[in-house]
Structure formats: structure tokens, C-alpha cells
CSV table of N, CA, C and O in Angstrom, one decimal:
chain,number,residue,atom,x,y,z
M,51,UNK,N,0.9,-1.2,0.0
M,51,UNK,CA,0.0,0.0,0.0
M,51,UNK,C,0.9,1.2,0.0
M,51,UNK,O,1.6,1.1,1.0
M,52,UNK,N,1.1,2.0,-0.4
M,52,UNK,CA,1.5,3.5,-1.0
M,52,UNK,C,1.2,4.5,-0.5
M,52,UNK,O,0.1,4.8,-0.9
M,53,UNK,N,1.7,5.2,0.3
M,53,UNK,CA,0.8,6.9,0.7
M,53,UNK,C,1.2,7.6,-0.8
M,53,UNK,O,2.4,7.7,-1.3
M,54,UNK,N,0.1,8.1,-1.4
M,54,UNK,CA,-0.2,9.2,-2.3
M,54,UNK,C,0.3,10.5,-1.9
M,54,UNK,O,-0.1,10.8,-0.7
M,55,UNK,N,1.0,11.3,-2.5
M,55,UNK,CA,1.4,12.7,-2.1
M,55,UNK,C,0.3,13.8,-2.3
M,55,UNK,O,-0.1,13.7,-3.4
M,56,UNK,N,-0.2,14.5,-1.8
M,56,UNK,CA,-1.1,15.3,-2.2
M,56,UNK,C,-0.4,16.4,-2.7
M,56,UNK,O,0.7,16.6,-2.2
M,57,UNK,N,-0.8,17.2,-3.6
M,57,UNK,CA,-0.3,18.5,-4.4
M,57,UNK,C,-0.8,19.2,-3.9
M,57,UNK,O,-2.0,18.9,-3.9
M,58,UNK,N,-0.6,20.7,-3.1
M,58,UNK,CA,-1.3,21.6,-3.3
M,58,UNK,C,-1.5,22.4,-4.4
M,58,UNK,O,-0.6,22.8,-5.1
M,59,UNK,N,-2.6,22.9,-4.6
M,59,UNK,CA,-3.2,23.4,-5.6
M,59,UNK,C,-3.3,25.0,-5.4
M,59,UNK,O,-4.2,25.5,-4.7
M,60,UNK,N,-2.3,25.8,-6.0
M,60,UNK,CA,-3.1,27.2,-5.9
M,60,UNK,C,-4.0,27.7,-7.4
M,60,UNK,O,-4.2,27.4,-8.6
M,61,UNK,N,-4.6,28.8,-5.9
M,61,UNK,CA,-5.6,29.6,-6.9
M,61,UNK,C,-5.6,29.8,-8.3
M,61,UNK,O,-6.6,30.0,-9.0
M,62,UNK,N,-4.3,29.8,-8.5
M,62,UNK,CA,-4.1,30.0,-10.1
M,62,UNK,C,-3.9,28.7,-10.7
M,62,UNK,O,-3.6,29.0,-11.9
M,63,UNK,N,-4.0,27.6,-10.5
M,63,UNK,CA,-4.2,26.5,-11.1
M,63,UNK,C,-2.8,26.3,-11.0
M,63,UNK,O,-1.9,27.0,-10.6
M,64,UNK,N,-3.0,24.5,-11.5
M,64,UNK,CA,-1.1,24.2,-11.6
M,64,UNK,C,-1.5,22.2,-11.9
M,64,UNK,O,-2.5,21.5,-11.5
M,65,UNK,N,-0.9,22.1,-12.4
M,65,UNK,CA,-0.3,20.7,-12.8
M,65,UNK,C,-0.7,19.7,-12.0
M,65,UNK,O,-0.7,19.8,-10.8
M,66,UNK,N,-1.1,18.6,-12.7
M,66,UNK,CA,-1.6,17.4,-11.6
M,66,UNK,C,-0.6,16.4,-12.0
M,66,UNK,O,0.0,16.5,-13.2
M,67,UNK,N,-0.3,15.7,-11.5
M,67,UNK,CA,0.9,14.8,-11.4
M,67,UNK,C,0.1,13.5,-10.8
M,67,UNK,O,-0.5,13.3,-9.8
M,68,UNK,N,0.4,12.8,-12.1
M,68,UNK,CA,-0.5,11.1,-12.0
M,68,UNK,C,0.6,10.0,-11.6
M,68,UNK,O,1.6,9.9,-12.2
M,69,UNK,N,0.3,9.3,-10.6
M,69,UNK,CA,1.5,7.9,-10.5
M,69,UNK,C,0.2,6.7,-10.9
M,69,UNK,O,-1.0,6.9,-11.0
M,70,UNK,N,0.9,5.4,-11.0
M,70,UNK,CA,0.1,4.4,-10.9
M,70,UNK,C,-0.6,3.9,-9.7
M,70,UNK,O,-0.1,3.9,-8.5
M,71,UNK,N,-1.7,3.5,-9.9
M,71,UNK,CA,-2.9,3.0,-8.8
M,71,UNK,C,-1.8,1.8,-8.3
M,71,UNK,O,-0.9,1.6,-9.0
M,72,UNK,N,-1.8,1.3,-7.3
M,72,UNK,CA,-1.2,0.5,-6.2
M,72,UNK,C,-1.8,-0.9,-6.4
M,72,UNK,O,-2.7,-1.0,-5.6
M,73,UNK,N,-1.7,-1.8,-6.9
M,73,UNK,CA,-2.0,-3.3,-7.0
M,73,UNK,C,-2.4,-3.7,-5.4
M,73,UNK,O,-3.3,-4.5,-5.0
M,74,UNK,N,-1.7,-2.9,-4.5
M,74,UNK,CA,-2.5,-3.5,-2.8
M,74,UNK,C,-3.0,-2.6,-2.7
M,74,UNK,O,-3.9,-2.8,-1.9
M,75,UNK,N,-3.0,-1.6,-3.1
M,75,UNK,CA,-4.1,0.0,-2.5
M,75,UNK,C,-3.2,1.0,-2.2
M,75,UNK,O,-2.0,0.9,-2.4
M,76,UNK,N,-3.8,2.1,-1.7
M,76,UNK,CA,-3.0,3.1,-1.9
M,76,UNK,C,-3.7,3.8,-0.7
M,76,UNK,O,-4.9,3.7,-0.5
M,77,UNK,N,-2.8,4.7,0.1
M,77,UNK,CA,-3.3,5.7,1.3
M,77,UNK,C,-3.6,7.3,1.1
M,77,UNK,O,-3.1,7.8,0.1
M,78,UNK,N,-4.1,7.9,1.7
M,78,UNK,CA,-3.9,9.5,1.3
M,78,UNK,C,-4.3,10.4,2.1
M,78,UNK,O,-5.3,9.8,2.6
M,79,UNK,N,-4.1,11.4,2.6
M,79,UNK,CA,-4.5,12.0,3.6
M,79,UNK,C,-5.8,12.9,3.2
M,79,UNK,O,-6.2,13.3,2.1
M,80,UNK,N,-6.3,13.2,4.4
M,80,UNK,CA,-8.1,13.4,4.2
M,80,UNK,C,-8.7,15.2,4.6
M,80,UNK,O,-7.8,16.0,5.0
M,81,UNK,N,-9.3,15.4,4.7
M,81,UNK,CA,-9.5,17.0,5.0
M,81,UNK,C,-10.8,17.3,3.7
M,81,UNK,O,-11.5,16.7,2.9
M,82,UNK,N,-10.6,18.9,4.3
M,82,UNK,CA,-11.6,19.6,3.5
M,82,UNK,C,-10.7,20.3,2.4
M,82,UNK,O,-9.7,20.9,2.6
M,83,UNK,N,-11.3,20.0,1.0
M,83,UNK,CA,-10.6,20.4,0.2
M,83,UNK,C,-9.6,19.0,-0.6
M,83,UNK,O,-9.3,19.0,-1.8
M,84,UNK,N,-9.4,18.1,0.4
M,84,UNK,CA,-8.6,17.3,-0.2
M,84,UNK,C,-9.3,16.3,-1.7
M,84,UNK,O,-10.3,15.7,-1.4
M,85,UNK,N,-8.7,16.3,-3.1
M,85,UNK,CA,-9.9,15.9,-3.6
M,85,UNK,C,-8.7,14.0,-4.4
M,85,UNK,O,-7.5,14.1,-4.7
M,86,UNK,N,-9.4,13.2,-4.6
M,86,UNK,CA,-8.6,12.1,-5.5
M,86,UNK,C,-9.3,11.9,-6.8
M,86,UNK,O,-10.4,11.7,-7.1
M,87,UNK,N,-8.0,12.1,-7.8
M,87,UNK,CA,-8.6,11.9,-8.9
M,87,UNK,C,-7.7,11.0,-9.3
M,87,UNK,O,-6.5,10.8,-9.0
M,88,UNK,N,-8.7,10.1,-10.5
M,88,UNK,CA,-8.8,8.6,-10.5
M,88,UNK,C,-8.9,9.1,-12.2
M,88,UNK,O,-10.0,9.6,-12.3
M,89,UNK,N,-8.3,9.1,-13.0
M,89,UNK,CA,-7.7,8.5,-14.4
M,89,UNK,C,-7.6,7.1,-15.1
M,89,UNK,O,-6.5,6.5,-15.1
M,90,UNK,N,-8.8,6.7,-15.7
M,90,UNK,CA,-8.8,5.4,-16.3
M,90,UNK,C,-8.8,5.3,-17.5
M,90,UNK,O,-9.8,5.4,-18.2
M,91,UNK,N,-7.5,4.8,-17.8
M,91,UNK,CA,-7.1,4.5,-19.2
M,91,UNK,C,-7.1,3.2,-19.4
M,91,UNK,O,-6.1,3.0,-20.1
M,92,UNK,N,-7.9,1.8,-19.2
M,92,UNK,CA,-8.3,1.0,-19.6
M,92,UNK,C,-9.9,0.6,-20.6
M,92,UNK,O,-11.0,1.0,-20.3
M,93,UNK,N,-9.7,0.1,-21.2
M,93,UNK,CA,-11.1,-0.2,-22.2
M,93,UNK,C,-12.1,-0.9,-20.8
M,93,UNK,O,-13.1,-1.5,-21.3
M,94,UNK,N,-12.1,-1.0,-19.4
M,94,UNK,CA,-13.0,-1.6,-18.6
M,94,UNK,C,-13.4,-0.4,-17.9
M,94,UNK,O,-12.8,0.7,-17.8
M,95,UNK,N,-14.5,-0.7,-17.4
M,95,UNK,CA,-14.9,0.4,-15.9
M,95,UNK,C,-13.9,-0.3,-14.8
M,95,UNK,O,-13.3,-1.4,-15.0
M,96,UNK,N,-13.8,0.6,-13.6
M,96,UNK,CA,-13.3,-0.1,-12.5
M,96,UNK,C,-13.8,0.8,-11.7
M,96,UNK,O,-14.3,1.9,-12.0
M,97,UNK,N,-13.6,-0.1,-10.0
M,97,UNK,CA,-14.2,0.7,-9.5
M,97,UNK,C,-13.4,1.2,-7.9
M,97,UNK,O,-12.9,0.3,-7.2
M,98,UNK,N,-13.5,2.0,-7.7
M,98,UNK,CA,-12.5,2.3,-6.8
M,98,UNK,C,-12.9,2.7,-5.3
M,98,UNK,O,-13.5,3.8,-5.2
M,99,UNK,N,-12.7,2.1,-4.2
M,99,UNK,CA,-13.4,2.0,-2.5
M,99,UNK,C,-12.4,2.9,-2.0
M,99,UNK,O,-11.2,2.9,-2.0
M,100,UNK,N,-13.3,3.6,-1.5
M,100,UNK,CA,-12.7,4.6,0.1
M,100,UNK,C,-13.1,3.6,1.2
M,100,UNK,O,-14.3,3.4,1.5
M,101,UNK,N,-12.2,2.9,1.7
M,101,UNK,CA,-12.7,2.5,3.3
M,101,UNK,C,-13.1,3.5,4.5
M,101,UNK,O,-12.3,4.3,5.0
M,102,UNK,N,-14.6,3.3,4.9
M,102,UNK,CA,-15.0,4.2,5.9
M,102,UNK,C,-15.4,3.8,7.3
M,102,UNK,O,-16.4,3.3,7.8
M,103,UNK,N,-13.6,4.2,8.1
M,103,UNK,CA,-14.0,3.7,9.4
M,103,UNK,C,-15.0,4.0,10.3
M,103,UNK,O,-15.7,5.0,10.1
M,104,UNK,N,-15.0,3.2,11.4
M,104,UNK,CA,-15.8,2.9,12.4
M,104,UNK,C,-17.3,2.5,12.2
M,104,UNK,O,-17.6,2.1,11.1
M,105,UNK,N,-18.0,2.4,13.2
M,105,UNK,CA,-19.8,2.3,13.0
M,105,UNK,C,-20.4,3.4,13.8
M,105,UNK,O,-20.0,4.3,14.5
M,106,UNK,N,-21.6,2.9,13.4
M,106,UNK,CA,-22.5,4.0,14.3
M,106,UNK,C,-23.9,2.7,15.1
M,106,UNK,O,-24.6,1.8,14.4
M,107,UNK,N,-24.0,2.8,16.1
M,107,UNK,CA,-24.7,1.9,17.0
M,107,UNK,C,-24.2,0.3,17.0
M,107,UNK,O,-25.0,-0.6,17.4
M,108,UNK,N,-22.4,-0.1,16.3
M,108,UNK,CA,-22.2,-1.2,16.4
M,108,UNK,C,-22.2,-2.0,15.4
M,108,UNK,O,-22.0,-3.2,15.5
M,109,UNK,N,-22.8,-1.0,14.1
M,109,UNK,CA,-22.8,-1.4,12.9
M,109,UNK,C,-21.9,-0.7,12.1
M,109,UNK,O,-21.8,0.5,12.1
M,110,UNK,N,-21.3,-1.6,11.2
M,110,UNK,CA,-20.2,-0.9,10.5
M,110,UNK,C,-20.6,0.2,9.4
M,110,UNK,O,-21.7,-0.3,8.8
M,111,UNK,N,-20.2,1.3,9.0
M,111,UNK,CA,-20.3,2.0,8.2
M,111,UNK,C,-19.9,1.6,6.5
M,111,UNK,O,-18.9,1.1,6.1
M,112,UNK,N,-21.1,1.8,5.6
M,112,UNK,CA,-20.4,1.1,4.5
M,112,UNK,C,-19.3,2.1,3.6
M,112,UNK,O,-19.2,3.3,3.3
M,113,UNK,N,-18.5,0.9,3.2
M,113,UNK,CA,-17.6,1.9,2.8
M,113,UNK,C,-17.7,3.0,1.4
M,113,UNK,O,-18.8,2.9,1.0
M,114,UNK,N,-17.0,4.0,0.6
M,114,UNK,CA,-17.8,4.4,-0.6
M,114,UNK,C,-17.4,3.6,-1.6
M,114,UNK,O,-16.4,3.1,-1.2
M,115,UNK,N,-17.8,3.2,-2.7
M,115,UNK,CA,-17.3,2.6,-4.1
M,115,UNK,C,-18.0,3.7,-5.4
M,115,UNK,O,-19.1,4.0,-5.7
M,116,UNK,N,-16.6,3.9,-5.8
M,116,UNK,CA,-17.1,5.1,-7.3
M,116,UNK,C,-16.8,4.4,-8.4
M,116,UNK,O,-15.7,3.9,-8.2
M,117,UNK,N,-17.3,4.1,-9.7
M,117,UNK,CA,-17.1,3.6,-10.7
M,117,UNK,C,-16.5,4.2,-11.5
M,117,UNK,O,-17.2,4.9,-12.3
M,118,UNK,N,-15.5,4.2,-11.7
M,118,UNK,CA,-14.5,4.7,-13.3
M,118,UNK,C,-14.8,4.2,-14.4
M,118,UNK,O,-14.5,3.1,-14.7
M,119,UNK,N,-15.7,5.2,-15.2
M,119,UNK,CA,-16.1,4.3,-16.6
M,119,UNK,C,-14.5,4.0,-17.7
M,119,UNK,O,-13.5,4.7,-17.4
M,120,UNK,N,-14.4,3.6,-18.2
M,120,UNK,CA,-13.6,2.9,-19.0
M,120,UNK,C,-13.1,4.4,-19.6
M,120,UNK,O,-13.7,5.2,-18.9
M,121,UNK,N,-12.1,5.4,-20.6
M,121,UNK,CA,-11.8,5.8,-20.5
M,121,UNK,C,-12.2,7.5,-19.3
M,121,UNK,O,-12.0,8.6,-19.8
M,122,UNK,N,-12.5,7.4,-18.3
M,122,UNK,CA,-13.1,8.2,-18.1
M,122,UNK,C,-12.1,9.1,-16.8
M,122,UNK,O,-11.0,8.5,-16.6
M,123,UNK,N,-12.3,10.1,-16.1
M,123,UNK,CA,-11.5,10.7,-15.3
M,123,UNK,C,-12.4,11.0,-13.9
M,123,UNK,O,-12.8,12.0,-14.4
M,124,UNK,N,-12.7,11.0,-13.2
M,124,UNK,CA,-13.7,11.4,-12.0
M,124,UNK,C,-12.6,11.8,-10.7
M,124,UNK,O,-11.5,11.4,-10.5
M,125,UNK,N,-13.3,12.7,-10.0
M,125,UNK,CA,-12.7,13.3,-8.6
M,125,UNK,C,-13.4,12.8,-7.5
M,125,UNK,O,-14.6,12.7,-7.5
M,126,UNK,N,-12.6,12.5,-6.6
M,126,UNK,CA,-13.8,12.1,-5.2
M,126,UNK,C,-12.8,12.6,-4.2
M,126,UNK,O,-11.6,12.4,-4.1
M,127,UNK,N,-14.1,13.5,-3.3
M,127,UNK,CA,-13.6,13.9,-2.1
M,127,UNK,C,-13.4,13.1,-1.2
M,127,UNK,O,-14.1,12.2,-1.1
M,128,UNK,N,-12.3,13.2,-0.4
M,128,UNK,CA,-11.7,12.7,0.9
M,128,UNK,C,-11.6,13.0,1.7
M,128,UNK,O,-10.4,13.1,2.1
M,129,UNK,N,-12.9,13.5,2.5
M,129,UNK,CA,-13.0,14.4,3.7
M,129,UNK,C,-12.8,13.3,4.9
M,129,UNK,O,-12.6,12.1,4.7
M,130,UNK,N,-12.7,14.1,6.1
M,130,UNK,CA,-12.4,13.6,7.3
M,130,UNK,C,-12.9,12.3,7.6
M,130,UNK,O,-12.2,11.6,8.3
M,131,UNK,N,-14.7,11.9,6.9
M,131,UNK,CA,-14.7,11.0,7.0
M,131,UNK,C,-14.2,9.6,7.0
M,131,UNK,O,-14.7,8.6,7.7
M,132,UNK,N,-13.0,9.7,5.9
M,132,UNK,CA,-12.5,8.2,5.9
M,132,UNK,C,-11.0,8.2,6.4
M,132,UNK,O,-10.0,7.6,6.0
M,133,UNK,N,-11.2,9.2,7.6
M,133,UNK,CA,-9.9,9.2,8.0
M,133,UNK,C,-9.9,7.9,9.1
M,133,UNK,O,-10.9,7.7,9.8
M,134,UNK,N,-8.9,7.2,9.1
M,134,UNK,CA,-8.4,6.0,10.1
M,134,UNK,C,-7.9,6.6,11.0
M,134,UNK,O,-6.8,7.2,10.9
M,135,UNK,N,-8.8,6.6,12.2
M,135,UNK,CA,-7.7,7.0,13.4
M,135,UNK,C,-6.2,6.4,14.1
M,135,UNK,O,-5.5,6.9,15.0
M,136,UNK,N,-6.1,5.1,13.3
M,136,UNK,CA,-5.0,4.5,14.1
M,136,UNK,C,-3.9,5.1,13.0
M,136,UNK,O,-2.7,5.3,13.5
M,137,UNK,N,-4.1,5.3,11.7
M,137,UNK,CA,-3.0,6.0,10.5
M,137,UNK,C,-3.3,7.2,10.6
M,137,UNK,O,-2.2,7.8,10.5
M,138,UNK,N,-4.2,7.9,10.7
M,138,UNK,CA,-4.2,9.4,9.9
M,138,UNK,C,-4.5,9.3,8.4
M,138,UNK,O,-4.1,10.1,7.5
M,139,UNK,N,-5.1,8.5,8.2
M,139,UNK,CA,-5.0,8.6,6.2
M,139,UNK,C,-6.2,8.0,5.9
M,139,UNK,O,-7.0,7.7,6.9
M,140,UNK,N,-6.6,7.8,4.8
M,140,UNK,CA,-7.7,7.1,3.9
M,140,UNK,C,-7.2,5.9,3.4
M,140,UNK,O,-6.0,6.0,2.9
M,141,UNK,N,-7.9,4.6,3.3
M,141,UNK,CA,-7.3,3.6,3.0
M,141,UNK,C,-8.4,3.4,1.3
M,141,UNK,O,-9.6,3.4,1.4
M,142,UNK,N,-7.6,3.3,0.1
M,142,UNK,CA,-7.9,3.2,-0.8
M,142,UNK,C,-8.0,2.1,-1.5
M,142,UNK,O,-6.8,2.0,-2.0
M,143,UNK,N,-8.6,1.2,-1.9
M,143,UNK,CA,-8.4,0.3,-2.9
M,143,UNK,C,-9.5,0.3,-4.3
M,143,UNK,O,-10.6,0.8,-4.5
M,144,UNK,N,-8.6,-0.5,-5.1
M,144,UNK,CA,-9.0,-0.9,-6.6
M,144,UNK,C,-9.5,-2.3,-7.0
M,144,UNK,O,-8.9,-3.3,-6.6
M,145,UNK,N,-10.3,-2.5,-7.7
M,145,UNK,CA,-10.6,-4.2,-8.1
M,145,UNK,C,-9.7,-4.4,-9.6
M,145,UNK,O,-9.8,-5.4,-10.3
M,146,UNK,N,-8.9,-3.3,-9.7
M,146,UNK,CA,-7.9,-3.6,-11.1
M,146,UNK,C,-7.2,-2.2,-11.2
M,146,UNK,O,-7.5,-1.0,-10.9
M,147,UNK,N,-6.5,-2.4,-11.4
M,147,UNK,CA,-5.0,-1.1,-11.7
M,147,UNK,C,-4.5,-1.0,-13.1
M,147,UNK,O,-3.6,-0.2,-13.4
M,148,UNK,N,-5.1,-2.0,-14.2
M,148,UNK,CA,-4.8,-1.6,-15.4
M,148,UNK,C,-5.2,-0.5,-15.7
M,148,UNK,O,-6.4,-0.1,-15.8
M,149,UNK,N,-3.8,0.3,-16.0
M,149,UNK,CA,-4.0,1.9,-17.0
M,149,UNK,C,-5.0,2.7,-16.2
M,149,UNK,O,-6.0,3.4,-16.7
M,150,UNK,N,-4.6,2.6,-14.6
M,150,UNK,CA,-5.5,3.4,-13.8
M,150,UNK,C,-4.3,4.0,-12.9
M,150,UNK,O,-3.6,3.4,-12.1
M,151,UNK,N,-4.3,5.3,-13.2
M,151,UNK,CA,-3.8,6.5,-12.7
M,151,UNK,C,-4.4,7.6,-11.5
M,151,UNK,O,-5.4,8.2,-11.8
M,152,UNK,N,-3.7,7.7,-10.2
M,152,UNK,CA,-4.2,8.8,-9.3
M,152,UNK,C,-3.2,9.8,-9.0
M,152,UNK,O,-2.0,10.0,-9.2
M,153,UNK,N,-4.2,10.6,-8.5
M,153,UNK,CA,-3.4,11.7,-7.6
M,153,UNK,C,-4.4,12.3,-6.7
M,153,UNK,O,-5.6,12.2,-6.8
M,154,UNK,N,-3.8,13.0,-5.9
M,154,UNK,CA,-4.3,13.7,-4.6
M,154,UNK,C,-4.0,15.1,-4.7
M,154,UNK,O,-2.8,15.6,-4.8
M,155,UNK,N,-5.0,15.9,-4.7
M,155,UNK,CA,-4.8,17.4,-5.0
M,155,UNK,C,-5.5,18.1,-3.3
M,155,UNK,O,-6.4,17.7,-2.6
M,156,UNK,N,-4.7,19.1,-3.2
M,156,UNK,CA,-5.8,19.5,-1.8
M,156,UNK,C,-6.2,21.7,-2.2
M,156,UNK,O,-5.3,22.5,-2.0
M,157,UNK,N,-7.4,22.0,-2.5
M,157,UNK,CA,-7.0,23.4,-3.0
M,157,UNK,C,-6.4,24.0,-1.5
M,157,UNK,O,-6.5,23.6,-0.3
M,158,UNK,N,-6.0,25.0,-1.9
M,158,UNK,CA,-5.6,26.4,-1.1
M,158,UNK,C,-6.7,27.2,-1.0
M,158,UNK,O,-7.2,27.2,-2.1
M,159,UNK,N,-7.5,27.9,0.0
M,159,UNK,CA,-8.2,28.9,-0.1
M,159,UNK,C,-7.5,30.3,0.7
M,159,UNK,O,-8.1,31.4,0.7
């Protein structure tokens, strides 16, 4: 598993910098503002899980899953929600990593 670097982003825009999706998953740190974008350059959909700790009355919380259509690009926020209290981070995983590209951007206000 990988921690992802987040970029900050200023107001004036700037460069996103793509590494490869992580075959075990990948980590990233979480907040307001923090956003993951998921770059899919394979001919499949895939689909990509934020694990969302803890429960509420003893039931676990489901985790999110966002679908990457086959060439397609999408952003998903990674608010405090899926922060792991024992890491500090978001625990990310993929059901496939072919020609699937991330990055972690967080804006500046």
C-alpha cells in the first residue's frame, strides 16, 4: 500500500501529477478540500473503494465505491470522513490497476 502525495493546488491552477494505482491500494491523507482523482485508461470500468472507518450503534459503516467508466476521469472527495484513526489517512483500494492512474490534490483557499 502507498501513501499518495497530495499536491497543493493554488488559486491559479497548476499541474496534476498522475502515478500508478497501487496493486495493494494506496493511502492519502483526508480534510476539507482534499480531492482524488482517478484517471482510467483502460477499455474496462473499474471501481474504486474509500474504506469508511468505524460504525455507528455497532454497525459498521459502508464503505464508498465510485465507478470509473472505461476511458473516463472522475474526482472524489476525501473528507475527514474516511480518516483511520490508528493511521491518519484514507485507505484506498482498486478491483484492477490496469491503466488506472491517481493523484491527490488539496485546493488552497
Amino acid at each position: 500500500m502507498a501513501a499518495l502525495t497530495s499536491t497543493a493546488m493554488p488559486l491559479s491552477g497548476g499541474t496534476i501529477a498522475f502515478t500508478a494505482a497501487g496493486a495493494g491500494g494506496d493511502t492519502c491523507t483526508t480534510g476539507r478540500g482534499v480531492l482524488l482523482i482517478v484517471k482510467n485508461g483502460d477499455a474496462a470500468a473499474h471501481t474504486v473503494t474509500l474504506v469508511t472507518p468505524g460504525n455507528v450503534s455497532g454497525l459498521a459503516i459502508a464503505d464508498r465505491e465510485v465507478t470509473v467508466a472505461a476511458g473516463a476521469q472522475v474526482g472524489i472527495p476525501v473528507n475527514a470522513d474516511y480518516r483511520n484513526p490508528a493511521t491518519g489517512l484514507a485507505s484506498i483500494t482498486y478491483d484492477g490497476v490496469t491503466s488506472v492512474e491517481v493523484a491527490v490534490i488539496r485546493g488552497l483557499a
